PDB file of C-alpha atoms in Angstrom:
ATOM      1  CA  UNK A  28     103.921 145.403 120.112  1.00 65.00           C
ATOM      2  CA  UNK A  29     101.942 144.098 123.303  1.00 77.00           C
ATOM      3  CA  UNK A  30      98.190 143.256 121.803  1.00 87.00           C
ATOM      4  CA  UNK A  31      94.913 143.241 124.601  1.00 92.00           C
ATOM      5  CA  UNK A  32      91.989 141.588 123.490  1.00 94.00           C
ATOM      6  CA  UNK A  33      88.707 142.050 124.896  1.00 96.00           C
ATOM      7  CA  UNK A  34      85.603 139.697 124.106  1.00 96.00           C
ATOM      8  CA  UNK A  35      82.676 140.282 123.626  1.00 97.00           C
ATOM      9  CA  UNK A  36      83.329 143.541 121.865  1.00 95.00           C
ATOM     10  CA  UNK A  37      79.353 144.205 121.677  1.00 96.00           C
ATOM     11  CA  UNK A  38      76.895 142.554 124.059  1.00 97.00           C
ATOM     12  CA  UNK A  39      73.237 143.020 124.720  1.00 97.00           C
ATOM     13  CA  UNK A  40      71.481 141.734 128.069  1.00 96.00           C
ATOM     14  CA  UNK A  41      68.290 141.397 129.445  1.00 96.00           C
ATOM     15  CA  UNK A  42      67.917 143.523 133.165  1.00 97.00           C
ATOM     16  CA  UNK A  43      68.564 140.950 136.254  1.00 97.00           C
ATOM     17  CA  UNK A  44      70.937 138.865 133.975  1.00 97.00           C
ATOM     18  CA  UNK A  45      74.927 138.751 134.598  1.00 97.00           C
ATOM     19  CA  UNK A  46      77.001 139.252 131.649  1.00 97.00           C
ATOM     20  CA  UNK A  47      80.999 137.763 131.676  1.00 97.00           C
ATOM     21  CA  UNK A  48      83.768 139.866 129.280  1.00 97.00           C
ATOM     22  CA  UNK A  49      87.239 138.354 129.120  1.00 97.00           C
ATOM     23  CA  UNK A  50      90.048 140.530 128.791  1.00 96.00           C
ATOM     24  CA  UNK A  51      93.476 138.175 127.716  1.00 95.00           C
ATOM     25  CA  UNK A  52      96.541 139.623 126.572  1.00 91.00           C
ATOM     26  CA  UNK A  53      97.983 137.821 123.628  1.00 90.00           C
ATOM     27  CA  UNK A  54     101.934 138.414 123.648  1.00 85.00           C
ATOM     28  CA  UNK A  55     103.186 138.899 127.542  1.00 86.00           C
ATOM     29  CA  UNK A  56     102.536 137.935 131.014  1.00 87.00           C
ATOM     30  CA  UNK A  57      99.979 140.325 132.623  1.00 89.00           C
ATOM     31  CA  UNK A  58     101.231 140.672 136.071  1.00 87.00           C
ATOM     32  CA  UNK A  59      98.217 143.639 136.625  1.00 91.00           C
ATOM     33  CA  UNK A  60      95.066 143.761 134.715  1.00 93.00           C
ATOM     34  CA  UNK A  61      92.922 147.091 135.205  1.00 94.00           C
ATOM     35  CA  UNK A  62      89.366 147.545 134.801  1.00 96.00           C
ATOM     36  CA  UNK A  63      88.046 151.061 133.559  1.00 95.00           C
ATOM     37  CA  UNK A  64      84.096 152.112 132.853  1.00 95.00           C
ATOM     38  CA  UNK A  65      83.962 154.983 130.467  1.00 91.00           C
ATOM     39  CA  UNK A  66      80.580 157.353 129.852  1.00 83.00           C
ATOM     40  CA  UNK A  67      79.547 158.889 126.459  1.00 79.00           C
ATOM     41  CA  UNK A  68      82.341 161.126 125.763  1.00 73.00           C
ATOM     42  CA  UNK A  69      83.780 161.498 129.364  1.00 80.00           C
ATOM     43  CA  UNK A  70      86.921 160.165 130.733  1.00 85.00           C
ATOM     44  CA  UNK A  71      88.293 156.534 131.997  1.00 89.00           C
ATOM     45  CA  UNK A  72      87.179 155.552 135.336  1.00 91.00           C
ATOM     46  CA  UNK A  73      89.821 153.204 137.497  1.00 93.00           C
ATOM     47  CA  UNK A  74      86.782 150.181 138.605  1.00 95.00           C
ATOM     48  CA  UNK A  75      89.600 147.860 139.973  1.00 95.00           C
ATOM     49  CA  UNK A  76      93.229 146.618 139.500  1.00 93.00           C
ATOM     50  CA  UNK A  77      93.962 142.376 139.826  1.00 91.00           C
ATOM     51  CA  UNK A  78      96.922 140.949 140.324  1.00 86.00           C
ATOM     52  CA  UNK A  79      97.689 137.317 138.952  1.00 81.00           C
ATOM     53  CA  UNK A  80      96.335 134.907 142.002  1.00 79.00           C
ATOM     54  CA  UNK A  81      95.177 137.968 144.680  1.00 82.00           C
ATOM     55  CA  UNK A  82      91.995 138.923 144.989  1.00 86.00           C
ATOM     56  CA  UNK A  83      91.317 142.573 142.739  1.00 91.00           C
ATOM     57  CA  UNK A  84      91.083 145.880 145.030  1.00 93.00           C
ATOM     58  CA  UNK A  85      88.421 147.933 144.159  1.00 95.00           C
ATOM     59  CA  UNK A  86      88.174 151.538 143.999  1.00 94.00           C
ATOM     60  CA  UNK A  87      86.142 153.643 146.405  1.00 94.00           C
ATOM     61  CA  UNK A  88      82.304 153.579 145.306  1.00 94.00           C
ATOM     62  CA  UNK A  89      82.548 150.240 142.631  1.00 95.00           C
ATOM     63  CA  UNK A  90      80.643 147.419 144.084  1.00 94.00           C
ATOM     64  CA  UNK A  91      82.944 144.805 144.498  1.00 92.00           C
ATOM     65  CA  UNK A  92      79.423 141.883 144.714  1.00 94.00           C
ATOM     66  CA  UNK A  93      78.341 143.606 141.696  1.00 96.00           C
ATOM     67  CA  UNK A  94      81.765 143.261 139.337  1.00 96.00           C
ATOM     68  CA  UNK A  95      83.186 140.679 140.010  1.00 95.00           C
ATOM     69  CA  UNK A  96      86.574 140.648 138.571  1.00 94.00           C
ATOM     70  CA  UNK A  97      88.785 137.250 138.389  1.00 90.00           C
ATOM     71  CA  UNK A  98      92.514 136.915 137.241  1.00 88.00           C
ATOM     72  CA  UNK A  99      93.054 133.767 137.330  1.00 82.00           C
ATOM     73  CA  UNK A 100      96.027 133.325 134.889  1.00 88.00           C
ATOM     74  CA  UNK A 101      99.031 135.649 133.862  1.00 88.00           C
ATOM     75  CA  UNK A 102      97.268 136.242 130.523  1.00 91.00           C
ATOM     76  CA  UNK A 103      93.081 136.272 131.249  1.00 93.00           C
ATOM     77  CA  UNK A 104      91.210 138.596 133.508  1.00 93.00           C
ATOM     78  CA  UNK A 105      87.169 138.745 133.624  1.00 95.00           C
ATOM     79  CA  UNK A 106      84.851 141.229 134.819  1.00 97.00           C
ATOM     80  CA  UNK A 107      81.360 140.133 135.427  1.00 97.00           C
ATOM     81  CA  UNK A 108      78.499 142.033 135.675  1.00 97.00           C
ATOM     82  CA  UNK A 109      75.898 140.683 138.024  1.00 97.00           C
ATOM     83  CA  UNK A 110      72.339 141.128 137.897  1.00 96.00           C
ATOM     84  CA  UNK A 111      72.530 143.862 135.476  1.00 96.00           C
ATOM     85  CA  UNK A 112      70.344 146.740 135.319  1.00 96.00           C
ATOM     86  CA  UNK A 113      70.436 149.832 133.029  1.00 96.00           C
ATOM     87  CA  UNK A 114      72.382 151.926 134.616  1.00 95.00           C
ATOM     88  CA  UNK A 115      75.296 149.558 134.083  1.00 96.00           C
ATOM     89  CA  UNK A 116      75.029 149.978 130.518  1.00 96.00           C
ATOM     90  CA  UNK A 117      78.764 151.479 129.735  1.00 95.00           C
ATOM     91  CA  UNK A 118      81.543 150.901 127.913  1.00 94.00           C
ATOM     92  CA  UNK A 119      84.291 148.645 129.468  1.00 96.00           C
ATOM     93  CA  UNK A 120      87.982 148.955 128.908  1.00 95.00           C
ATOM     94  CA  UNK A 121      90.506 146.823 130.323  1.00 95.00           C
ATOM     95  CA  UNK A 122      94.140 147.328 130.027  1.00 94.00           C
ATOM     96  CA  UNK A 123      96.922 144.965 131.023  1.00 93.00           C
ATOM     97  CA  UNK A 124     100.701 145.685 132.245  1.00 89.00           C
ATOM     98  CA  UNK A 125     103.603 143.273 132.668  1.00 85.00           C
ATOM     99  CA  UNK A 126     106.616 141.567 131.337  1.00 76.00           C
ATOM    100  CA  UNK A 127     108.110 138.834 128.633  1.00 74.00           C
ATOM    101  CA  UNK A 128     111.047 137.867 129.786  1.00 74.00           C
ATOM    102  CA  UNK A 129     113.561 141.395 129.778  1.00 73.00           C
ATOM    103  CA  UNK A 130     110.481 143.558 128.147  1.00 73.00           C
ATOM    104  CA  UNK A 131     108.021 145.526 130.262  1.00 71.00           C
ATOM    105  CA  UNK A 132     105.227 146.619 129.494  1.00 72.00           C
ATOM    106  CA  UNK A 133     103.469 150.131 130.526  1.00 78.00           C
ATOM    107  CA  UNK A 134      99.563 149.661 130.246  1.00 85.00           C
ATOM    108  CA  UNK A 135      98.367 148.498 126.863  1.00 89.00           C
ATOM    109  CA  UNK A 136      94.368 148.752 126.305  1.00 92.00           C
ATOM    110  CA  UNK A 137      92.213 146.412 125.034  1.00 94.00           C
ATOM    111  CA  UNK A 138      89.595 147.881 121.953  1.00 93.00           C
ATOM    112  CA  UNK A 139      86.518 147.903 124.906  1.00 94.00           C
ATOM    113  CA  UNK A 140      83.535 146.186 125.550  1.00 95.00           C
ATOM    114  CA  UNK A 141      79.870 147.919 124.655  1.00 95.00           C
ATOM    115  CA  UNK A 142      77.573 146.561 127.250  1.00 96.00           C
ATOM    116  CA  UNK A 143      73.750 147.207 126.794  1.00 97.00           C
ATOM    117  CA  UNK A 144      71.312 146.357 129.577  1.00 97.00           C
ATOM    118  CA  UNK A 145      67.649 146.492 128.455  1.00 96.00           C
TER     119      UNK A 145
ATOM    120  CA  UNK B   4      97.578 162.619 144.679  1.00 78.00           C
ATOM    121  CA  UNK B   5      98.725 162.781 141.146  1.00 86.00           C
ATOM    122  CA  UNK B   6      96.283 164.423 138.533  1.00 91.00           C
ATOM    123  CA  UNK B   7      96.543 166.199 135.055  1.00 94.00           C
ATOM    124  CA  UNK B   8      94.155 168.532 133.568  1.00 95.00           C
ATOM    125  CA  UNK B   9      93.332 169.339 129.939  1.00 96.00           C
ATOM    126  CA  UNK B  10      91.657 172.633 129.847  1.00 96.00           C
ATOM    127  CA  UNK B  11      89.940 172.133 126.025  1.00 96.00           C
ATOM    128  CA  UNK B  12      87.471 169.958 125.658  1.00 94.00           C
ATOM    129  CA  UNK B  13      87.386 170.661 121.635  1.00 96.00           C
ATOM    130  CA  UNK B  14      90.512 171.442 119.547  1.00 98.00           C
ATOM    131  CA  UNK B  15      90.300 172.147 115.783  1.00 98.00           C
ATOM    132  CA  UNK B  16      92.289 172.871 113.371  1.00 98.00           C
ATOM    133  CA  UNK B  17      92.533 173.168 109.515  1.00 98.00           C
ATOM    134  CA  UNK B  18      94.344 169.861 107.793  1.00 98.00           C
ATOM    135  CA  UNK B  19      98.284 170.825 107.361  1.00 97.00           C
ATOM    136  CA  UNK B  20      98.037 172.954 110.463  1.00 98.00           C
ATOM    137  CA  UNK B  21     100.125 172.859 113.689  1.00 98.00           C
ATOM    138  CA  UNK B  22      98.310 170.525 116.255  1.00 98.00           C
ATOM    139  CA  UNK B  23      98.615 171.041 120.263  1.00 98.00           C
ATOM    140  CA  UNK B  24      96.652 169.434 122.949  1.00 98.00           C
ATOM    141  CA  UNK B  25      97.053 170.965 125.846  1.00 98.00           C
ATOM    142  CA  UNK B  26      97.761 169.145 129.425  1.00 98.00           C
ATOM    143  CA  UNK B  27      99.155 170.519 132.874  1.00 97.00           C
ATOM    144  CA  UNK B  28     100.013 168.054 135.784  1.00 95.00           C
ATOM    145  CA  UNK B  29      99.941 167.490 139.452  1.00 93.00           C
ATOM    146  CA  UNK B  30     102.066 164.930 140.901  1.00 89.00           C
ATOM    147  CA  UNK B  31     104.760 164.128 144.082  1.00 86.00           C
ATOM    148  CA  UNK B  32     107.675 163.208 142.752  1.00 83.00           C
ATOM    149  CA  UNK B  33     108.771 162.345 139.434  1.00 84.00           C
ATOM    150  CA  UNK B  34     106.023 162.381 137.001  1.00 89.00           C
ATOM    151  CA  UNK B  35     105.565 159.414 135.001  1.00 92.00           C
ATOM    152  CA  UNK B  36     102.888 161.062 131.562  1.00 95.00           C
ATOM    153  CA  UNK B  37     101.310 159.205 129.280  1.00 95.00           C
ATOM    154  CA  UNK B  38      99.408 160.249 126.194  1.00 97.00           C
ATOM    155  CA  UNK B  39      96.559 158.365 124.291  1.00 95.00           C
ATOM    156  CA  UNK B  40      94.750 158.377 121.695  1.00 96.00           C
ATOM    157  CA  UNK B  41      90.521 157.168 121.456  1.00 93.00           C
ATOM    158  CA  UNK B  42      88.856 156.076 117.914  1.00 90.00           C
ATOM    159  CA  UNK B  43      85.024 155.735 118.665  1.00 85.00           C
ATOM    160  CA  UNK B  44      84.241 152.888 120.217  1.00 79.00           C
ATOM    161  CA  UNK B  45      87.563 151.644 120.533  1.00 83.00           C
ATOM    162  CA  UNK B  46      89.688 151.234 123.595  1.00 84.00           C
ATOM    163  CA  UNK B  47      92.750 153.321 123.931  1.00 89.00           C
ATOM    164  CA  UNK B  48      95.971 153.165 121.648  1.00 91.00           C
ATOM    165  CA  UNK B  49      99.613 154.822 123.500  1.00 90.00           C
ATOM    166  CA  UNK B  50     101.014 157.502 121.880  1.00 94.00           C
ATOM    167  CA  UNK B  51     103.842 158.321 123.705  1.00 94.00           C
ATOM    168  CA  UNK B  52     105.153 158.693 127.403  1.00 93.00           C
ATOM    169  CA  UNK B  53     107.891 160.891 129.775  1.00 94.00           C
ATOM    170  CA  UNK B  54     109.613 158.818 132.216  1.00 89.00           C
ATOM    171  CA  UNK B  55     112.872 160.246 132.131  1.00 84.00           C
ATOM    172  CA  UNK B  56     115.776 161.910 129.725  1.00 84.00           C
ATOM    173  CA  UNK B  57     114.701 164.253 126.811  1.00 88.00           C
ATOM    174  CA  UNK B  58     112.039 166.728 127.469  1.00 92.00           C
ATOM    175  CA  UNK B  59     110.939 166.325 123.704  1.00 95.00           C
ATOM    176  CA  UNK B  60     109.399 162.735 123.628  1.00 95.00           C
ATOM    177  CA  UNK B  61     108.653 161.253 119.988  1.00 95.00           C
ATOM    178  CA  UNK B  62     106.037 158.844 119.564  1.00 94.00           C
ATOM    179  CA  UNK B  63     103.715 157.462 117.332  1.00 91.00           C
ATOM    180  CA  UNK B  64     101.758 158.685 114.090  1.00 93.00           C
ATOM    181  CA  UNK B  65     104.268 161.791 114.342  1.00 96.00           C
ATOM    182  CA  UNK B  66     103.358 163.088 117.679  1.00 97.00           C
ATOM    183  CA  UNK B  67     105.373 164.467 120.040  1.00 97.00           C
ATOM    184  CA  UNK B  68     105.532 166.230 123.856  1.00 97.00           C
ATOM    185  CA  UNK B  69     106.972 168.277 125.377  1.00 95.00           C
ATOM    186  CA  UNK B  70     107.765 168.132 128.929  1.00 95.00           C
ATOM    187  CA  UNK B  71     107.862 171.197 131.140  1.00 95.00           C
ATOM    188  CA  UNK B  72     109.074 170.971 134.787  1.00 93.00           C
ATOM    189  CA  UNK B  73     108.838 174.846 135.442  1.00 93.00           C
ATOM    190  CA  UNK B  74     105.152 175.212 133.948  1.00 95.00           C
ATOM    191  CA  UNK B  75     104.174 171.548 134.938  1.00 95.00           C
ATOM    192  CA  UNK B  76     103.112 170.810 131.229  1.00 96.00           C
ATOM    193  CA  UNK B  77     103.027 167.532 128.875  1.00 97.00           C
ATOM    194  CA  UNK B  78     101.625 169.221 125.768  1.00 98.00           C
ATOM    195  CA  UNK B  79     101.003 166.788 122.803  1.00 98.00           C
ATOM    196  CA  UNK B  80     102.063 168.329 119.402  1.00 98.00           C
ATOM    197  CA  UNK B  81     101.712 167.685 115.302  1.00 98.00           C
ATOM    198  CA  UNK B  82     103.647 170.007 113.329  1.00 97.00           C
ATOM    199  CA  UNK B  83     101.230 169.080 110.586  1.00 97.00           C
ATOM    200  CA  UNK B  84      97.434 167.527 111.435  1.00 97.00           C
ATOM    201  CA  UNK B  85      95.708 165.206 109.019  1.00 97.00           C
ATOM    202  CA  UNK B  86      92.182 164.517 108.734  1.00 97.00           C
ATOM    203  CA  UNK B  87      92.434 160.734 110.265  1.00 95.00           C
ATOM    204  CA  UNK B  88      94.208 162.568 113.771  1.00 97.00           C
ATOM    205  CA  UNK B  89      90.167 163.520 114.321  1.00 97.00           C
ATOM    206  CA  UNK B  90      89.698 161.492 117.439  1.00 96.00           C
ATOM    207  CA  UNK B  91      89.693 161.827 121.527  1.00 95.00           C
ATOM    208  CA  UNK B  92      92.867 162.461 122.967  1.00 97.00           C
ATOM    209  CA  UNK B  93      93.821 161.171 126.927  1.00 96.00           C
ATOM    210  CA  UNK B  94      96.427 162.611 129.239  1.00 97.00           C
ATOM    211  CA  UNK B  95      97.869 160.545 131.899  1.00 95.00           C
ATOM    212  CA  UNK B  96      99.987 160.339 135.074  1.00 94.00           C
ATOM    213  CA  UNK B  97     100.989 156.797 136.075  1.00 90.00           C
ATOM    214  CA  UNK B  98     101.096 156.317 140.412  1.00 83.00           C
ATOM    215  CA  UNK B  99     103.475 154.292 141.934  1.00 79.00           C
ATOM    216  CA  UNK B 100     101.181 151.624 141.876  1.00 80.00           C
ATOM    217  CA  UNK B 101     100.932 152.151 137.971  1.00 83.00           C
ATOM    218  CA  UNK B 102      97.164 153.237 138.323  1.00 88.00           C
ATOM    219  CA  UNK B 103      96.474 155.788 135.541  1.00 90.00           C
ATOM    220  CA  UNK B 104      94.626 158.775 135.886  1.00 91.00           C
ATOM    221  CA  UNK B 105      93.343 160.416 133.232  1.00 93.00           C
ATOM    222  CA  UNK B 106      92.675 163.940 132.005  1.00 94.00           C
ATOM    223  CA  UNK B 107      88.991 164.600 131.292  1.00 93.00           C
ATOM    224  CA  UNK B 108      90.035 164.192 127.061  1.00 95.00           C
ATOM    225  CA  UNK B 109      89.938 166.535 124.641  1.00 96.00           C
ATOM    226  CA  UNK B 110      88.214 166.369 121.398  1.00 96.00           C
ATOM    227  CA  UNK B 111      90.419 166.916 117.888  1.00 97.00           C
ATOM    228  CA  UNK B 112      88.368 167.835 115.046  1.00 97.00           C
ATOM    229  CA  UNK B 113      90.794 168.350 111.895  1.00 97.00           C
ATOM    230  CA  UNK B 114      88.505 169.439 109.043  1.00 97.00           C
ATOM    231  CA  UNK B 115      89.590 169.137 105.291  1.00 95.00           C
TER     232      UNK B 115
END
């Protein structure tokens, strides 16, 4: 089956620093890579969708200076946070969706990022 | 705009008993439903989607859903629950622009 992987799975940051996480997927071309922020036991929130080689679309109210997201291959996306603060503290998900050769793939999610900003 | 809803935020249920997790959708067009399933801190694993065919859709770890057109449902069933199927479970409807949005989750507690 179609694997995500997400790195750093944990990470720890000092306030005003920016913090990288690489989201790859391991076993198909990821034609769309989406970026979600989930809360303590709340839902998945849509931050931004990148296509290979186009600039990501944000969603209303996400700070596009503030994540910036880069897809700069069919299998690697990266969302970094700049000049974090507390309030970004969250857990990332990104999920990826696209194709090996005949085989599509629906959105497959990578196992998150934890993101603590102290 | 395409939504679901899943009107329990807790489900539980004794270990060998019938599991259902409830979701009702909103969508123009076809709906495209998605179900998933959250360890803590974990990212998401699919269990199972509706895209077309059989209202009964099979998926993984014995789950199943059934699609309703006439009561706009995608309820995710276990005929028997185990233990390990404690988690948080995600509804979804996929936009032509394959953006998922997601149900608010609903927490499975299956106690022993």
């Amino acid at each position: 089956g179609a694997v995500v992987s997400q790195h750093p799975s944990r990470v720890i940051c000092k306030s005003g620093t920016s913090v990288k996480i690489e989201c790859r997927s391991l076993d198909f071309q990821a034609t769309t890579m989406f970026w979600y922020r989930q809360f303590p036991k709340k839902s998945l929130m849509l931050m931004a969708t990148s296509n290979e080689g186009s600039k990501a679309t944000y969603e209303q109210g996400v700070e596009k200076d503030k994540f910036l997201i880069n897809h700069a291959s069919l299998t690697l996306s990266t969302l970094t946070v700049t000049s974090a603060h507390p309030e970004d503290s969250s857990f990332y998900i990104c999920s990826a969706r696209g194709r090996t050769g005949r085989m599509e793939y629906e959105q497959y999610f990578g196992p998150g990022t934890r993101l603590t900003v102290t | 705009a395409q939504s679901v809803a899943q009107p329990e935020d807790q489900v539980n249920v004794a270990e060998g008993n019938p599991l259902t997790v409830k979701c009702t959708y909103s969508v123009s067009g076809n709906p495209y439903l998605f179900w998933y399933v959250q360890y803590p801190n974990r990212g998401l694993q699919f269990l199972l989607k509706y895209i077309t065919g059989d209202n009964l859709v099979k998926g993984s770890y014995g789950f199943e859903a059934e699609f309703n057109k006439s009561q706009t449902s995608f309820h995710l069933k276990k005929p028997s629950a185990l233990v390990s199927d404690s988690a948080l479970y995600f509804c979804a409807v996929r936009a032509n622009d394959y953006k998922l949005s997601f149900g608010a989750g609903t927490t499975v507690t299956v106690r022993a």
